[in-house]
Amino acid sequence: MRGLMQERPLLVSGLIAYAEQYHSDTEIVSRLSDRSVHRSNWREIGVRSRRLANALARLGLRQGDRVATLAWNSFRHLELYFGVAGSGGVLHTVNPRLFPEQIEYIIAHAESGHVFFDLTFAALVEKLAPLLPSVRGWVALCDAEGLAGLNIPNLLCYETLLAAETDAFDWPVFDERDACALCYTSGTTGHPKGVLYSHRSQVLHAMATCSLDALAVSSRDSILLVVPLFHANAWGVPFAAAMSGAKLVLPGSLLDGESIYHLLRDERCNFSMGVPTVWLGFFDYIERNRATLDLSALKLERVAVGGSAAPRAIIEKFQTLLGTFLIHAWGMTETSPLGAVGNPLPKHRDLPAAAMFDLQTKQGRPIYGAELRILGADGTVQPHDGVAVGDLQIRGNWIVSAYFKADGPATDADGWFTTGDVAKIDPDGYVQLTDRSKDVIKSGGEWISSIDVENIAVGHPDVQEAAVIGVYHPKWQERPLLLIHRKPGRDPSKADIIGFLEGKIAKWWTPDDVVFVESLPHTATGKLLKIALRETYRDHLTGAG
Ligand code: ADP
């Protein structure tokens, strides 16, 4: 027997409609690239999203069409989140930190017909435009004066487009399973893969994000959104903020310790989220200026950290210097991204500080809507005993089922998605990542493909075999180290090898050091034994190894 309740589709437009009506005066604050601060609110974001929807219709946007962005966190990018998805389009947020060939591939693969870009990316867009004839319009996120000097075909101006429209627009109603956003992940080798979110998955993820045992986003929050809008939908926080009417503070491109400190203080932010590297820079600023800073001016109650493992030193500093609780979270672009969130349970209430810090170093426990399990080397499900280690798998309401335009599913027959992370899970469900089976390095929250660098390095005439591994780095968490097994009788220098890579890889992918070895370890099937190498060279860059 079917239930007899209404089935209103879960649509992203419902989030902005709610925020506009019931939290209209709650501020949306943006730091622009000239360091000035722009103030908007949910009413204006709602109104301008509807103007944008009218402009998109005039540009010919149809249901399911992709609209790309190359932009930092700002009110205009937030309007695109709601204006594009709300009117039935698919917002394709491109990571501008990827190198131009990847960006070109991604925009072509997504078939994004319009690209909205910040002026800081004008030079990049000038290079891309001739290579992407499928893009019908390049829309600069500025007013008409900002267009001066740009040499881009089919150039449009965001503010001019909006000024030509009225606020009158009825958000269309359609199937909640339709796509609303597209993010490419470059976590593994080969071309980046598209994760296509649905309205339903985003709204359910936002609801979960707002729950107390997840990130507890509410109208009481002033949130500094450090995580970029182009990283897995800024961890879904824009949608959760609209659903709950939270204040959002958008830092633009200025993510240095001082800029973050000032925004947290001036906007009285009680919540923030970002990758560990950003917080390392933040504490570096605090420590260098400790004598002159009044830390009691910060009202930061909690901070969510993920993307890479939150170092224990950061967990401790947040607590002892600022009284801020660090919520360690785990997720992926493929998981919207929240999978596990590190809140304590009632039984942990009276834990001594050191034991609480231990708990916080774990990556958190599953929230409702996401199931986690680990598989042993023989493919059997392992117990959650805090000892057994295995490949981490996930399934749930906001987990990828297939990549965009891929031939097959991304999961097994039972819907389990293999994450490429290796973990143990304790009896309370807390996940602890112990390694990565995917062959990649994560430096400052961005991926470096080990295999791509290895393939180029073995092209050097003196190189027999090459291995690239991620080793510990105090600022970037991980940096690539290149191990070279030379051909017999050959003796290249480090500079020869690094020089050979130059121009063939992005500059920030360049290994921090080159080590010459007599041989490289292999598995029984002939693959490089990276686990052993990571163990041996873990502290190579800090001088301890
Ligand atoms: P995001 O954009 O959220 O960083 P990605 O898809 O680029 O998502 O990266 C996901 C991967 O990042 C995970 O599979 C894992 O390897 C790593 N990761 C995410 N969160 C953590 C964490 N808390 N600790 C360690 N590694 C993490």
Coordinates of C-alpha atoms and ligand atoms in Angstrom, one line a residue:
M1 CA 0.0 0.0 0.0
R2 CA 1.4 3.4 -1.0
G3 CA 1.6 6.2 1.6
L4 CA -0.7 9.1 1.0
M5 CA 1.7 12.0 1.5
Q6 CA 2.7 14.8 -0.9
E7 CA 5.6 14.2 -3.1
R8 CA 7.0 17.6 -3.7
P9 CA 10.2 17.2 -5.7
L10 CA 13.4 18.1 -3.8
L11 CA 14.8 21.0 -5.9
V12 CA 17.7 23.4 -5.4
S13 CA 15.3 26.3 -6.2
G14 CA 13.4 25.5 -3.1
L15 CA 16.4 26.3 -1.0
I16 CA 17.0 29.8 -2.4
A17 CA 13.2 30.5 -2.3
Y18 CA 13.2 29.6 1.4
A19 CA 16.3 31.7 2.2
E20 CA 15.0 34.7 0.3
Q21 CA 11.7 34.6 2.0
Y22 CA 12.6 33.7 5.6
H23 CA 16.2 34.8 6.1
S24 CA 16.1 37.8 3.7
D25 CA 18.3 40.2 5.7
T26 CA 20.9 37.6 6.6
E27 CA 24.1 38.8 5.1
I28 CA 26.3 37.3 2.3
V29 CA 29.6 39.0 2.6
S30 CA 32.3 38.7 -0.1
R31 CA 35.9 39.8 -0.1
L32 CA 36.8 40.9 -3.6
S33 CA 40.2 40.6 -5.2
D34 CA 40.9 44.3 -4.6
R35 CA 40.5 43.5 -0.9
S36 CA 37.2 45.5 -0.6
V37 CA 34.3 43.9 1.1
H38 CA 30.9 43.5 -0.7
R39 CA 27.7 43.1 1.4
S40 CA 24.6 41.3 0.0
N41 CA 21.9 39.2 1.7
W42 CA 19.8 36.2 0.9
R43 CA 17.0 38.5 -0.5
E44 CA 19.4 40.0 -3.0
I45 CA 21.0 36.6 -3.8
G46 CA 17.4 35.3 -4.5
V47 CA 16.4 38.3 -6.6
R48 CA 19.6 38.3 -8.6
S49 CA 19.4 34.5 -9.1
R50 CA 16.0 35.0 -10.7
R51 CA 17.4 37.8 -12.9
L52 CA 20.2 35.4 -13.9
A53 CA 17.6 32.7 -14.7
N54 CA 15.9 35.1 -17.1
A55 CA 19.2 36.0 -18.6
L56 CA 20.1 32.4 -19.1
A57 CA 16.7 31.7 -20.8
R58 CA 17.5 34.6 -23.1
L59 CA 20.9 33.1 -23.9
G60 CA 19.0 29.9 -24.9
L61 CA 19.7 27.7 -21.9
R62 CA 17.6 24.6 -22.0
Q63 CA 16.9 21.9 -19.3
G64 CA 20.1 20.0 -18.7
D65 CA 22.5 22.4 -20.4
R66 CA 25.8 22.8 -18.7
V67 CA 27.1 26.2 -17.6
A68 CA 30.7 26.4 -16.4
T69 CA 32.3 28.7 -13.9
L70 CA 36.0 29.6 -13.4
A71 CA 35.6 31.6 -10.2
W72 CA 36.5 32.2 -6.6
N73 CA 34.0 32.3 -3.7
S74 CA 31.9 35.4 -4.2
F75 CA 28.3 36.5 -4.2
R76 CA 28.1 36.2 -8.0
H77 CA 29.4 32.6 -7.9
L78 CA 26.7 31.9 -5.3
E79 CA 24.0 33.4 -7.5
L80 CA 25.2 31.1 -10.3
Y81 CA 24.7 28.1 -7.9
F82 CA 21.1 28.9 -7.6
G83 CA 20.3 30.7 -10.9
V84 CA 21.7 27.9 -13.1
A85 CA 20.5 24.9 -11.1
G86 CA 17.2 26.5 -10.2
S87 CA 16.3 27.1 -13.8
G88 CA 17.1 23.5 -14.8
G89 CA 20.7 23.9 -16.0
V90 CA 23.7 22.1 -14.7
L91 CA 26.3 24.2 -12.9
H92 CA 29.8 22.9 -13.9
T93 CA 32.3 24.4 -11.5
V94 CA 35.8 24.1 -13.0
N95 CA 38.8 24.0 -10.7
P96 CA 41.0 26.9 -12.0
R97 CA 44.1 25.4 -10.3
L98 CA 44.2 22.5 -12.9
F99 CA 46.5 23.1 -15.8
P100 CA 45.0 24.6 -19.0
E101 CA 45.0 21.3 -20.9
Q102 CA 42.9 19.7 -18.2
I103 CA 40.5 22.7 -18.1
E104 CA 40.1 22.6 -21.8
Y105 CA 39.4 18.9 -21.7
I106 CA 36.9 19.3 -18.9
I107 CA 34.9 22.1 -20.5
A108 CA 34.8 20.3 -23.9
H109 CA 33.8 17.0 -22.3
A110 CA 31.0 18.7 -20.3
E111 CA 29.9 20.5 -23.4
S112 CA 29.5 23.6 -21.4
G113 CA 28.0 26.3 -23.7
H114 CA 28.7 29.3 -21.5
V115 CA 31.6 29.9 -19.1
F116 CA 31.3 32.5 -16.4
F117 CA 34.7 33.7 -15.2
D118 CA 36.3 36.0 -12.7
L119 CA 38.5 38.7 -14.2
T120 CA 41.5 37.1 -12.4
F121 CA 41.2 34.3 -14.9
A122 CA 41.0 36.6 -18.0
A123 CA 44.5 35.6 -19.3
L124 CA 43.6 31.9 -18.9
V125 CA 40.3 32.5 -20.8
E126 CA 42.1 34.4 -23.6
K127 CA 44.2 31.2 -24.1
L128 CA 41.3 28.8 -23.8
A129 CA 38.7 30.6 -26.0
P130 CA 40.2 29.8 -29.4
L131 CA 40.6 26.1 -28.3
L132 CA 36.9 25.8 -27.3
P133 CA 34.7 26.8 -30.2
S134 CA 31.8 25.0 -28.6
V135 CA 31.6 27.7 -25.9
R136 CA 29.0 30.2 -27.2
G137 CA 29.6 32.8 -24.6
W138 CA 32.3 33.9 -22.1
V139 CA 30.7 35.9 -19.4
A140 CA 32.9 38.1 -17.2
L141 CA 31.8 38.3 -13.6
C142 CA 32.0 42.1 -13.4
D143 CA 30.3 45.3 -14.5
A144 CA 30.8 46.8 -18.0
E145 CA 33.9 48.8 -17.0
G146 CA 35.6 45.5 -16.2
L147 CA 35.6 44.4 -19.8
A148 CA 38.1 47.0 -20.9
G149 CA 41.2 45.5 -22.6
L150 CA 39.8 41.9 -22.7
N151 CA 40.5 40.1 -26.0
I152 CA 37.9 37.3 -25.8
P153 CA 35.5 36.3 -28.6
N154 CA 31.7 36.2 -27.6
L155 CA 32.4 38.2 -24.5
L156 CA 29.5 39.1 -22.3
C157 CA 29.2 41.0 -19.1
Y158 CA 27.5 39.5 -16.0
E159 CA 26.1 42.8 -14.6
T160 CA 24.9 44.0 -18.0
L161 CA 23.1 40.7 -18.5
L162 CA 21.4 41.0 -15.1
A163 CA 20.5 44.7 -15.5
A164 CA 18.5 43.9 -18.7
E165 CA 16.2 41.5 -16.9
T166 CA 13.3 41.7 -14.4
D167 CA 13.0 39.9 -11.1
A168 CA 9.9 38.0 -12.2
F169 CA 10.8 34.4 -12.7
D170 CA 8.9 31.3 -11.5
W171 CA 11.3 28.5 -10.7
P172 CA 10.3 25.6 -12.9
V173 CA 9.2 22.3 -11.3
F174 CA 10.8 19.1 -12.7
D175 CA 12.0 15.7 -11.7
E176 CA 14.2 15.8 -8.6
R177 CA 16.4 13.2 -10.1
D178 CA 17.5 15.6 -12.8
A179 CA 21.1 16.9 -12.8
C180 CA 21.9 20.2 -11.1
A181 CA 25.7 20.3 -10.8
L182 CA 28.8 18.7 -12.3
C183 CA 32.3 18.5 -10.8
Y184 CA 35.3 16.8 -12.3
T185 CA 37.6 14.9 -10.1
S186 CA 41.3 14.3 -11.0
G187 CA 42.1 11.9 -8.2
T188 CA 43.3 9.1 -10.5
T189 CA 45.2 8.8 -13.7
G190 CA 43.7 9.3 -17.1
H191 CA 41.3 12.1 -17.9
P192 CA 39.4 13.8 -15.1
K193 CA 36.0 12.2 -14.5
G194 CA 32.7 14.0 -14.1
V195 CA 30.4 13.5 -11.0
L196 CA 26.9 14.6 -11.9
Y197 CA 24.9 15.6 -8.9
S198 CA 21.0 15.5 -8.9
H199 CA 18.7 18.0 -7.2
R200 CA 17.5 15.2 -4.9
S201 CA 21.1 14.2 -3.9
Q202 CA 22.0 17.8 -3.1
V203 CA 18.9 18.6 -1.1
L204 CA 19.2 15.3 0.9
H205 CA 23.0 16.0 1.5
A206 CA 22.1 19.6 2.6
M207 CA 19.6 18.2 5.1
A208 CA 22.1 15.8 6.5
T209 CA 24.8 18.6 6.6
C210 CA 22.4 20.7 8.8
S211 CA 21.8 17.9 11.3
L212 CA 23.5 18.3 14.7
D213 CA 25.6 15.2 14.3
A214 CA 27.0 16.4 11.0
L215 CA 28.0 20.1 10.6
A216 CA 24.9 21.5 12.5
V217 CA 24.5 24.4 10.0
S218 CA 21.8 26.8 11.2
S219 CA 20.6 30.4 11.2
R220 CA 22.8 31.0 14.2
D221 CA 25.9 30.5 12.2
S222 CA 28.2 33.0 10.5
I223 CA 30.2 30.8 8.2
L224 CA 33.6 31.6 6.6
L225 CA 33.5 29.4 3.5
V226 CA 37.2 28.8 2.9
V227 CA 36.7 25.7 0.9
P228 CA 36.3 26.8 -2.8
L229 CA 32.9 26.7 -4.5
F230 CA 34.7 24.6 -7.2
H231 CA 35.6 21.8 -4.7
A232 CA 32.8 19.3 -4.5
N233 CA 30.2 22.1 -4.2
A234 CA 32.1 23.7 -1.4
W235 CA 31.3 20.6 0.6
G236 CA 27.6 21.3 0.0
V237 CA 27.7 24.2 2.5
P238 CA 26.0 26.8 0.2
F239 CA 23.0 24.6 -0.1
A240 CA 22.9 23.9 3.7
A241 CA 23.3 27.6 4.4
A242 CA 20.3 28.5 2.2
M243 CA 18.3 25.7 3.8
S244 CA 19.0 27.1 7.2
G245 CA 19.5 30.8 6.6
A246 CA 23.1 30.9 7.8
K247 CA 25.2 33.9 7.1
L248 CA 28.0 33.2 4.5
V249 CA 31.3 35.0 4.3
L250 CA 33.1 34.4 1.0
P251 CA 36.8 35.0 1.0
G252 CA 37.5 35.2 -2.8
S253 CA 41.1 34.4 -3.8
L254 CA 42.7 35.7 -0.5
L255 CA 43.3 32.6 1.5
D256 CA 46.5 33.7 3.4
G257 CA 46.5 33.5 7.2
E258 CA 46.1 37.2 7.7
S259 CA 43.1 37.7 5.4
I260 CA 41.4 34.7 7.0
Y261 CA 42.1 36.0 10.5
H262 CA 40.6 39.4 9.6
L263 CA 37.4 38.0 8.0
L264 CA 36.8 35.6 11.0
R265 CA 37.2 38.5 13.4
D266 CA 35.4 41.2 11.5
E267 CA 32.4 39.1 10.5
R268 CA 32.2 37.3 13.9
C269 CA 32.4 33.9 12.2
N270 CA 31.6 31.0 14.6
F271 CA 32.1 28.3 12.0
S272 CA 34.5 27.7 9.1
M273 CA 35.7 24.9 6.9
G274 CA 38.7 24.2 4.7
V275 CA 41.6 21.9 4.0
P276 CA 44.5 21.6 6.5
T277 CA 47.0 23.6 4.5
V278 CA 44.9 26.8 4.9
W279 CA 44.8 26.3 8.7
L280 CA 48.5 25.7 8.8
G281 CA 48.9 29.2 7.2
F282 CA 46.4 30.7 9.6
F283 CA 48.3 29.4 12.7
D284 CA 51.6 30.5 11.2
Y285 CA 50.2 34.1 11.0
I286 CA 48.8 33.9 14.5
E287 CA 52.1 32.6 15.9
R288 CA 54.2 35.2 14.1
N289 CA 51.9 38.0 15.4
R290 CA 51.0 36.6 18.7
A291 CA 52.2 39.6 20.7
T292 CA 49.9 42.1 18.9
L293 CA 46.8 40.0 18.3
D294 CA 43.8 39.9 20.6
L295 CA 42.7 36.3 20.1
S296 CA 39.6 36.8 22.3
A297 CA 38.2 38.8 19.4
L298 CA 37.7 35.5 17.4
K299 CA 34.4 33.8 18.1
L300 CA 35.1 30.6 16.1
E301 CA 33.3 27.8 17.9
R302 CA 33.9 25.0 15.4
V303 CA 35.8 24.3 12.2
A304 CA 35.3 21.4 9.8
V305 CA 38.6 20.1 8.3
G306 CA 38.9 17.5 5.5
G307 CA 40.2 16.8 2.1
S308 CA 43.5 15.6 3.7
A309 CA 44.1 14.3 7.2
A310 CA 43.8 17.0 9.9
P311 CA 47.2 17.0 11.7
R312 CA 47.0 16.5 15.5
A313 CA 48.9 19.8 16.0
I314 CA 46.2 21.8 14.3
I315 CA 43.5 20.0 16.3
E316 CA 45.3 21.0 19.5
K317 CA 46.0 24.6 18.4
F318 CA 42.4 25.2 17.6
Q319 CA 41.3 24.0 21.0
T320 CA 44.0 25.4 23.2
L321 CA 44.5 28.8 21.5
L322 CA 41.0 29.6 20.3
G323 CA 38.7 27.2 22.2
T324 CA 37.5 25.9 18.7
F325 CA 36.4 22.3 18.3
L326 CA 37.8 20.8 15.1
I327 CA 35.4 18.4 13.4
H328 CA 37.4 16.1 11.2
A329 CA 35.4 15.0 8.2
W330 CA 36.0 12.6 5.3
G331 CA 34.6 12.7 1.9
M332 CA 35.2 12.8 -1.9
T333 CA 33.8 14.6 -4.9
E334 CA 32.1 11.3 -5.6
T335 CA 30.3 11.5 -2.2
S336 CA 28.9 15.1 -2.5
P337 CA 31.2 15.0 -0.3
L338 CA 30.2 14.2 3.3
G339 CA 30.6 10.6 4.2
A340 CA 32.0 10.6 7.8
V341 CA 32.0 13.4 10.3
G342 CA 34.0 13.4 13.5
N343 CA 31.6 14.5 16.3
P344 CA 32.0 13.0 19.7
L345 CA 29.4 10.7 21.2
P346 CA 27.8 11.3 24.7
K347 CA 30.2 8.8 26.2
H348 CA 33.1 10.9 25.1
R349 CA 31.9 14.0 27.0
D350 CA 34.3 13.7 29.9
L351 CA 37.4 12.5 27.9
P352 CA 40.7 14.0 29.0
A353 CA 41.9 16.5 26.4
A354 CA 44.6 14.1 25.0
A355 CA 42.1 11.3 24.5
M356 CA 39.7 13.7 22.8
F357 CA 42.5 14.9 20.4
D358 CA 43.1 11.2 19.6
L359 CA 39.5 10.8 18.7
Q360 CA 39.6 13.9 16.6
T361 CA 42.5 12.6 14.5
K362 CA 40.1 9.9 13.2
Q363 CA 38.1 10.8 10.1
G364 CA 34.7 10.6 11.8
R365 CA 31.8 8.3 11.7
P366 CA 29.1 7.8 9.0
I367 CA 26.1 10.1 9.0
Y368 CA 22.7 8.8 8.1
G369 CA 22.5 8.5 4.3
A370 CA 26.0 7.1 3.8
E371 CA 27.0 3.6 4.6
L372 CA 30.7 2.6 5.0
R373 CA 32.5 -0.7 5.0
I374 CA 36.0 -2.1 4.5
L375 CA 37.1 -5.0 2.4
G376 CA 40.1 -7.2 3.1
A377 CA 42.6 -8.3 0.4
D378 CA 40.5 -11.4 -0.2
G379 CA 37.4 -9.3 -0.9
T380 CA 35.6 -10.2 2.4
V381 CA 33.9 -7.6 4.5
Q382 CA 36.1 -6.8 7.6
P383 CA 34.9 -6.3 11.1
H384 CA 34.6 -2.8 12.7
D385 CA 37.0 -3.7 15.5
G386 CA 39.6 -0.9 15.1
V387 CA 42.2 -3.4 14.0
A388 CA 41.3 -4.9 10.6
V389 CA 42.4 -2.7 7.7
G390 CA 40.8 -2.8 4.3
D391 CA 39.6 -0.9 1.2
L392 CA 37.0 1.7 2.2
Q393 CA 33.7 1.5 0.3
I394 CA 30.7 3.7 0.5
R395 CA 27.1 3.7 -0.8
G396 CA 24.1 6.0 -0.1
N397 CA 21.7 8.7 -1.2
W398 CA 24.4 11.2 -2.4
I399 CA 27.1 8.8 -3.7
V400 CA 28.0 8.6 -7.3
S401 CA 26.4 5.7 -9.3
A402 CA 28.3 6.3 -12.6
Y403 CA 30.6 9.0 -14.0
F404 CA 29.3 11.4 -16.6
K405 CA 29.3 9.8 -20.1
A406 CA 31.0 6.7 -18.8
D407 CA 30.0 3.3 -20.3
G408 CA 29.6 1.4 -17.1
P409 CA 28.7 2.0 -13.4
A410 CA 31.1 3.3 -10.9
T411 CA 29.9 0.8 -8.3
D412 CA 29.6 -2.9 -7.8
A413 CA 26.2 -4.6 -8.3
D414 CA 25.2 -3.8 -4.7
G415 CA 25.9 -0.1 -5.1
W416 CA 29.2 0.0 -3.3
F417 CA 31.7 2.6 -4.5
T418 CA 35.4 1.8 -3.9
T419 CA 37.0 5.0 -2.6
G420 CA 40.7 4.2 -3.1
D421 CA 41.3 4.9 0.6
V422 CA 42.5 2.3 3.0
A423 CA 41.1 2.4 6.5
K424 CA 40.1 0.7 9.7
I425 CA 36.8 1.3 11.5
D426 CA 36.4 1.1 15.2
P427 CA 33.4 -0.4 17.1
D428 CA 31.8 3.0 17.4
G429 CA 32.0 3.5 13.6
Y430 CA 34.9 6.0 13.6
V431 CA 36.9 5.6 10.4
Q432 CA 40.7 6.0 10.5
L433 CA 42.5 6.3 7.1
T434 CA 45.7 4.4 7.1
D435 CA 46.8 4.6 3.5
R436 CA 45.6 5.2 -0.1
S437 CA 45.4 2.5 -2.7
K438 CA 44.9 5.1 -5.5
D439 CA 48.3 6.2 -6.8
V440 CA 48.1 9.9 -6.3
I441 CA 49.5 12.6 -4.1
K442 CA 47.4 15.4 -2.4
S443 CA 49.3 18.6 -2.0
G444 CA 47.6 21.5 -0.3
G445 CA 44.2 19.9 -1.2
E446 CA 44.9 19.4 -4.9
W447 CA 45.8 16.2 -6.7
I448 CA 49.1 15.3 -8.3
S449 CA 49.1 12.1 -10.4
S450 CA 52.2 10.1 -9.6
I451 CA 51.9 7.9 -12.6
D452 CA 51.8 10.9 -15.0
V453 CA 55.1 12.2 -13.6
E454 CA 56.6 8.7 -13.6
N455 CA 55.7 8.2 -17.2
I456 CA 57.5 11.4 -18.2
A457 CA 60.5 10.7 -16.0
V458 CA 61.1 7.3 -17.6
G459 CA 61.3 9.1 -20.9
H460 CA 64.7 10.5 -19.9
P461 CA 67.4 8.5 -21.7
D462 CA 69.3 7.7 -18.5
V463 CA 66.3 6.4 -16.5
Q464 CA 65.6 2.8 -16.1
E465 CA 62.6 3.1 -13.8
A466 CA 60.9 5.9 -11.8
A467 CA 58.6 6.0 -8.8
V468 CA 56.8 9.1 -7.5
I469 CA 55.5 9.0 -3.9
G470 CA 53.9 11.5 -1.6
V471 CA 56.0 12.3 1.5
Y472 CA 55.2 14.4 4.5
H473 CA 55.6 18.2 4.1
P474 CA 54.9 20.6 6.9
K475 CA 53.0 23.2 4.8
W476 CA 51.5 21.2 1.9
Q477 CA 50.8 17.9 3.8
E478 CA 52.3 15.9 1.0
R479 CA 54.8 16.7 -1.7
P480 CA 56.0 14.5 -4.5
L481 CA 59.4 12.8 -4.2
L482 CA 60.9 11.2 -7.3
L483 CA 62.9 8.0 -6.9
I484 CA 65.1 7.1 -9.9
H485 CA 66.7 3.8 -10.8
R486 CA 69.4 4.7 -13.4
K487 CA 70.3 2.7 -16.4
P488 CA 73.6 0.9 -16.0
G489 CA 76.6 3.1 -16.6
R490 CA 74.5 6.3 -16.7
D491 CA 74.8 9.1 -14.1
P492 CA 72.3 11.9 -14.6
S493 CA 72.2 14.7 -12.0
K494 CA 69.1 15.8 -10.1
A495 CA 69.0 19.0 -12.1
D496 CA 69.1 16.9 -15.4
I497 CA 66.0 15.0 -14.2
I498 CA 64.1 18.1 -13.0
G499 CA 65.0 20.0 -16.1
F500 CA 63.6 17.1 -18.2
L501 CA 60.2 17.4 -16.5
E502 CA 60.0 21.2 -16.9
G503 CA 57.3 22.3 -19.3
K504 CA 55.9 18.8 -19.4
I505 CA 54.0 19.0 -16.1
A506 CA 52.5 21.8 -14.1
K507 CA 55.1 23.7 -12.2
W508 CA 53.6 22.8 -8.8
W509 CA 53.7 19.1 -9.7
T510 CA 57.5 19.2 -9.8
P511 CA 59.0 16.8 -7.3
D512 CA 60.6 18.5 -4.3
D513 CA 63.6 16.2 -4.5
V514 CA 65.1 13.4 -6.6
V515 CA 66.7 10.3 -4.9
F516 CA 68.8 7.9 -6.9
V517 CA 68.3 4.3 -5.8
E518 CA 70.0 0.9 -6.7
S519 CA 66.6 -0.7 -7.3
L520 CA 62.9 -0.2 -6.6
P521 CA 60.7 -2.7 -4.7
H522 CA 57.9 -4.5 -6.6
T523 CA 54.9 -6.6 -5.7
A524 CA 54.4 -10.2 -6.9
T525 CA 52.6 -8.9 -9.9
G526 CA 55.4 -6.5 -10.8
K527 CA 53.8 -3.3 -9.6
L528 CA 55.9 -0.8 -7.7
L529 CA 55.5 -1.4 -4.0
K530 CA 54.5 2.1 -3.0
I531 CA 53.6 1.3 0.6
A532 CA 57.1 0.3 1.4
L533 CA 58.6 3.3 -0.3
R534 CA 56.2 5.7 1.5
E535 CA 57.3 4.1 4.8
T536 CA 61.0 4.4 4.0
Y537 CA 60.9 8.0 2.8
R538 CA 58.0 9.4 4.9
D539 CA 60.3 12.1 6.6
H540 CA 62.7 12.6 3.7
L541 CA 61.8 16.3 3.2
T542 CA 61.9 17.2 6.9
G543 CA 65.4 15.8 7.3
A544 CA 64.2 13.1 9.8
G545 CA 64.5 10.3 7.4
Ligands
ADP1 P1 37.7 17.1 -2.0 O1 37.4 18.0 -3.1 O2 36.6 17.1 -1.0 O3 39.1 17.2 -1.5 P2 38.5 14.8 -3.6 O4 37.5 13.9 -4.3 O5 39.3 15.7 -4.4 O6 37.5 15.6 -2.7 O7 39.4 14.0 -2.6 C1 38.9 12.9 -1.9 C2 40.0 12.2 -1.2 O8 40.7 13.1 -0.3 C3 39.6 11.0 -0.4 O9 39.4 9.9 -1.1 C4 40.9 10.9 0.5 O10 41.9 10.2 -0.1 C5 41.2 12.3 0.7 N1 40.6 12.8 2.0 C6 39.4 13.4 2.1 N2 39.2 13.7 3.4 C7 40.3 13.2 4.1 C8 40.6 13.2 5.5 N3 39.8 13.8 6.5 N4 41.8 12.6 5.9 C9 42.6 12.1 4.9 N5 42.3 12.1 3.6 C10 41.2 12.6 3.2

